[in-house]
């Protein structure tokens, strides 16, 4: 945990997707201090006409390489979030050629009781995690 969901315009190769997921995981591990095998990533690809991702009036245009990343996680500090955003765009630009303006992130916070990693148990509450 955290659980990451990527919404992308279709057309990336398997290698491009792997690079995107690996770069994002690196940023998660470094910024949030999670274990290496704490990796939960889901990719949804859409036809171009199904994604309208504008700039909230900031004055820039996005390309077809836009990455919309939704993260569900227990609470992270503002410092951790800012470091994650910085590392994420750095890694995506370096490893994938993704322009930082094409990266949109939303983090939704939940609590320890909101997670079950299997077996019908809440591992954060039972003390297993």
PDB file of C-alpha atoms in Angstrom:
ATOM      1  CA  UNK A   1       0.000   0.000   0.000  1.00  0.00           C
ATOM      2  CA  UNK A   2      -0.490   2.685  -1.345  1.00  0.00           C
ATOM      3  CA  UNK A   3      -2.735   1.620  -4.214  1.00  0.00           C
ATOM      4  CA  UNK A   4      -1.927   3.447  -7.463  1.00  0.00           C
ATOM      5  CA  UNK A   5      -4.288   3.722 -10.412  1.00  0.00           C
ATOM      6  CA  UNK A   6      -3.023   5.135 -13.696  1.00  0.00           C
ATOM      7  CA  UNK A   7      -5.315   6.547 -16.355  1.00  0.00           C
ATOM      8  CA  UNK A   8      -3.555   6.933 -19.700  1.00  0.00           C
ATOM      9  CA  UNK A   9      -4.392   7.559 -23.330  1.00  0.00           C
ATOM     10  CA  UNK A  10      -3.982   4.210 -25.069  1.00  0.00           C
ATOM     11  CA  UNK A  11      -1.026   3.493 -27.293  1.00  0.00           C
ATOM     12  CA  UNK A  12       1.964   2.912 -25.007  1.00  0.00           C
ATOM     13  CA  UNK A  13       4.044  -0.219 -25.571  1.00  0.00           C
ATOM     14  CA  UNK A  14       4.561  -2.852 -22.878  1.00  0.00           C
ATOM     15  CA  UNK A  15       8.107  -1.533 -22.384  1.00  0.00           C
ATOM     16  CA  UNK A  16       6.854   2.052 -21.987  1.00  0.00           C
ATOM     17  CA  UNK A  17       4.266   0.922 -19.448  1.00  0.00           C
ATOM     18  CA  UNK A  18       6.878  -1.025 -17.483  1.00  0.00           C
ATOM     19  CA  UNK A  19       9.178   2.011 -17.413  1.00  0.00           C
ATOM     20  CA  UNK A  20       6.304   4.210 -16.204  1.00  0.00           C
ATOM     21  CA  UNK A  21       5.334   1.780 -13.443  1.00  0.00           C
ATOM     22  CA  UNK A  22       8.944   1.196 -12.352  1.00  0.00           C
ATOM     23  CA  UNK A  23       9.722   4.931 -12.253  1.00  0.00           C
ATOM     24  CA  UNK A  24       6.596   5.613 -10.214  1.00  0.00           C
ATOM     25  CA  UNK A  25       7.358   2.786  -7.802  1.00  0.00           C
ATOM     26  CA  UNK A  26      10.859   4.180  -7.248  1.00  0.00           C
ATOM     27  CA  UNK A  27       9.327   7.548  -6.281  1.00  0.00           C
ATOM     28  CA  UNK A  28       6.824   5.871  -3.919  1.00  0.00           C
ATOM     29  CA  UNK A  29       9.539   3.839  -2.158  1.00  0.00           C
ATOM     30  CA  UNK A  30      11.863   6.829  -1.766  1.00  0.00           C
ATOM     31  CA  UNK A  31       9.296   9.443  -0.748  1.00  0.00           C
ATOM     32  CA  UNK A  32       6.945   7.349   1.378  1.00  0.00           C
ATOM     33  CA  UNK A  33       9.488   4.892   2.788  1.00  0.00           C
ATOM     34  CA  UNK A  34       7.455   1.829   1.879  1.00  0.00           C
ATOM     35  CA  UNK A  35       9.031  -1.629   1.410  1.00  0.00           C
ATOM     36  CA  UNK A  36      10.140  -2.590  -2.096  1.00  0.00           C
ATOM     37  CA  UNK A  37       7.401  -5.269  -2.407  1.00  0.00           C
ATOM     38  CA  UNK A  38       4.713  -2.843  -1.291  1.00  0.00           C
ATOM     39  CA  UNK A  39       3.643  -2.421  -4.898  1.00  0.00           C
ATOM     40  CA  UNK A  40       0.018  -2.137  -6.017  1.00  0.00           C
ATOM     41  CA  UNK A  41      -0.417  -0.595  -9.468  1.00  0.00           C
ATOM     42  CA  UNK A  42      -3.355  -0.755 -11.870  1.00  0.00           C
ATOM     43  CA  UNK A  43      -3.344   0.726 -15.381  1.00  0.00           C
ATOM     44  CA  UNK A  44      -6.434   1.844 -17.284  1.00  0.00           C
ATOM     45  CA  UNK A  45      -5.986   2.902 -20.911  1.00  0.00           C
ATOM     46  CA  UNK A  46      -8.554   5.008 -22.706  1.00  0.00           C
ATOM     47  CA  UNK A  47      -9.206   6.236 -26.236  1.00  0.00           C
ATOM     48  CA  UNK A  48      -8.056   9.857 -26.565  1.00  0.00           C
ATOM     49  CA  UNK A  49     -11.621  11.202 -26.725  1.00  0.00           C
ATOM     50  CA  UNK A  50     -12.394   9.704 -23.278  1.00  0.00           C
ATOM     51  CA  UNK A  51      -9.809  11.826 -21.444  1.00  0.00           C
ATOM     52  CA  UNK A  52     -10.102  15.588 -21.140  1.00  0.00           C
ATOM     53  CA  UNK A  53      -7.362  16.743 -18.774  1.00  0.00           C
ATOM     54  CA  UNK A  54      -6.951  20.499 -18.747  1.00  0.00           C
ATOM     55  CA  UNK A  55      -4.752  22.843 -16.690  1.00  0.00           C
ATOM     56  CA  UNK A  56      -7.144  24.402 -14.117  1.00  0.00           C
ATOM     57  CA  UNK A  57      -6.325  27.787 -15.651  1.00  0.00           C
ATOM     58  CA  UNK A  58      -2.548  27.545 -15.131  1.00  0.00           C
ATOM     59  CA  UNK A  59      -1.865  28.349 -18.785  1.00  0.00           C
ATOM     60  CA  UNK A  60      -0.355  25.233 -20.341  1.00  0.00           C
ATOM     61  CA  UNK A  61      -1.413  22.468 -22.716  1.00  0.00           C
ATOM     62  CA  UNK A  62      -1.030  18.777 -22.019  1.00  0.00           C
ATOM     63  CA  UNK A  63       0.055  16.195 -24.592  1.00  0.00           C
ATOM     64  CA  UNK A  64      -1.267  12.723 -25.381  1.00  0.00           C
ATOM     65  CA  UNK A  65       1.357  11.403 -22.921  1.00  0.00           C
ATOM     66  CA  UNK A  66      -0.648  12.699 -19.965  1.00  0.00           C
ATOM     67  CA  UNK A  67      -0.499  10.535 -16.829  1.00  0.00           C
ATOM     68  CA  UNK A  68      -3.384  10.797 -14.355  1.00  0.00           C
ATOM     69  CA  UNK A  69      -2.301   9.083 -11.162  1.00  0.00           C
ATOM     70  CA  UNK A  70      -4.775   8.404  -8.360  1.00  0.00           C
ATOM     71  CA  UNK A  71      -3.314   7.213  -5.080  1.00  0.00           C
ATOM     72  CA  UNK A  72      -5.178   5.695  -2.145  1.00  0.00           C
ATOM     73  CA  UNK A  73      -3.046   5.652   0.980  1.00  0.00           C
ATOM     74  CA  UNK A  74      -2.930   6.038   4.698  1.00  0.00           C
ATOM     75  CA  UNK A  75      -1.915   9.520   5.815  1.00  0.00           C
ATOM     76  CA  UNK A  76       1.338  10.946   4.427  1.00  0.00           C
ATOM     77  CA  UNK A  77       2.875  14.216   5.567  1.00  0.00           C
ATOM     78  CA  UNK A  78       2.868  17.253   3.295  1.00  0.00           C
ATOM     79  CA  UNK A  79       6.663  16.957   3.193  1.00  0.00           C
ATOM     80  CA  UNK A  80       6.401  13.346   1.923  1.00  0.00           C
ATOM     81  CA  UNK A  81       3.804  14.340  -0.673  1.00  0.00           C
ATOM     82  CA  UNK A  82       5.899  17.220  -1.977  1.00  0.00           C
ATOM     83  CA  UNK A  83       8.941  14.963  -2.192  1.00  0.00           C
ATOM     84  CA  UNK A  84       6.867  12.341  -4.013  1.00  0.00           C
ATOM     85  CA  UNK A  85       5.614  14.869  -6.581  1.00  0.00           C
ATOM     86  CA  UNK A  86       9.180  16.097  -7.168  1.00  0.00           C
ATOM     87  CA  UNK A  87      10.657  12.603  -7.496  1.00  0.00           C
ATOM     88  CA  UNK A  88       7.779  11.398  -9.652  1.00  0.00           C
ATOM     89  CA  UNK A  89       8.133  14.033 -12.370  1.00  0.00           C
ATOM     90  CA  UNK A  90      11.925  13.721 -12.225  1.00  0.00           C
ATOM     91  CA  UNK A  91      11.806   9.944 -12.713  1.00  0.00           C
ATOM     92  CA  UNK A  92       9.087  10.046 -15.365  1.00  0.00           C
ATOM     93  CA  UNK A  93      10.948  12.677 -17.343  1.00  0.00           C
ATOM     94  CA  UNK A  94      14.276  10.837 -17.067  1.00  0.00           C
ATOM     95  CA  UNK A  95      13.043   7.256 -17.601  1.00  0.00           C
ATOM     96  CA  UNK A  96      10.009   7.831 -19.849  1.00  0.00           C
ATOM     97  CA  UNK A  97      10.463  11.220 -21.490  1.00  0.00           C
ATOM     98  CA  UNK A  98       7.237  12.432 -19.853  1.00  0.00           C
ATOM     99  CA  UNK A  99       6.999  16.205 -19.630  1.00  0.00           C
ATOM    100  CA  UNK A 100       6.321  17.285 -16.012  1.00  0.00           C
ATOM    101  CA  UNK A 101       3.283  19.268 -17.190  1.00  0.00           C
ATOM    102  CA  UNK A 102       1.721  15.954 -18.281  1.00  0.00           C
ATOM    103  CA  UNK A 103       1.614  14.517 -14.747  1.00  0.00           C
ATOM    104  CA  UNK A 104      -1.550  14.979 -12.669  1.00  0.00           C
ATOM    105  CA  UNK A 105      -1.707  13.364  -9.211  1.00  0.00           C
ATOM    106  CA  UNK A 106      -4.506  13.034  -6.687  1.00  0.00           C
ATOM    107  CA  UNK A 107      -3.948  11.447  -3.272  1.00  0.00           C
ATOM    108  CA  UNK A 108      -6.939  10.192  -1.305  1.00  0.00           C
ATOM    109  CA  UNK A 109      -6.247   9.387   2.340  1.00  0.00           C
ATOM    110  CA  UNK A 110      -7.883   6.629   4.340  1.00  0.00           C
ATOM    111  CA  UNK A 111      -7.215   4.830   7.622  1.00  0.00           C
ATOM    112  CA  UNK A 112      -5.689   1.577   8.818  1.00  0.00           C
ATOM    113  CA  UNK A 113      -9.072  -0.141   9.058  1.00  0.00           C
ATOM    114  CA  UNK A 114      -9.778   0.566   5.396  1.00  0.00           C
ATOM    115  CA  UNK A 115      -7.313  -2.065   4.131  1.00  0.00           C
ATOM    116  CA  UNK A 116      -7.422  -5.837   3.850  1.00  0.00           C
ATOM    117  CA  UNK A 117      -4.525  -7.486   2.018  1.00  0.00           C
ATOM    118  CA  UNK A 118      -6.202 -10.886   1.934  1.00  0.00           C
ATOM    119  CA  UNK A 119      -7.669 -13.638   4.094  1.00  0.00           C
ATOM    120  CA  UNK A 120     -10.568 -11.381   5.157  1.00  0.00           C
ATOM    121  CA  UNK A 121      -8.390  -9.654   7.746  1.00  0.00           C
ATOM    122  CA  UNK A 122      -7.398  -6.041   8.413  1.00  0.00           C
ATOM    123  CA  UNK A 123      -3.643  -6.564   8.708  1.00  0.00           C
ATOM    124  CA  UNK A 124      -2.950  -3.011   9.900  1.00  0.00           C
ATOM    125  CA  UNK A 125      -5.407  -3.538  12.746  1.00  0.00           C
ATOM    126  CA  UNK A 126      -4.263  -7.058  13.643  1.00  0.00           C
ATOM    127  CA  UNK A 127      -0.637  -5.918  13.918  1.00  0.00           C
ATOM    128  CA  UNK A 128       0.624  -8.062  11.026  1.00  0.00           C
ATOM    129  CA  UNK A 129       1.615  -4.817   9.264  1.00  0.00           C
TER     130      UNK A 129
END
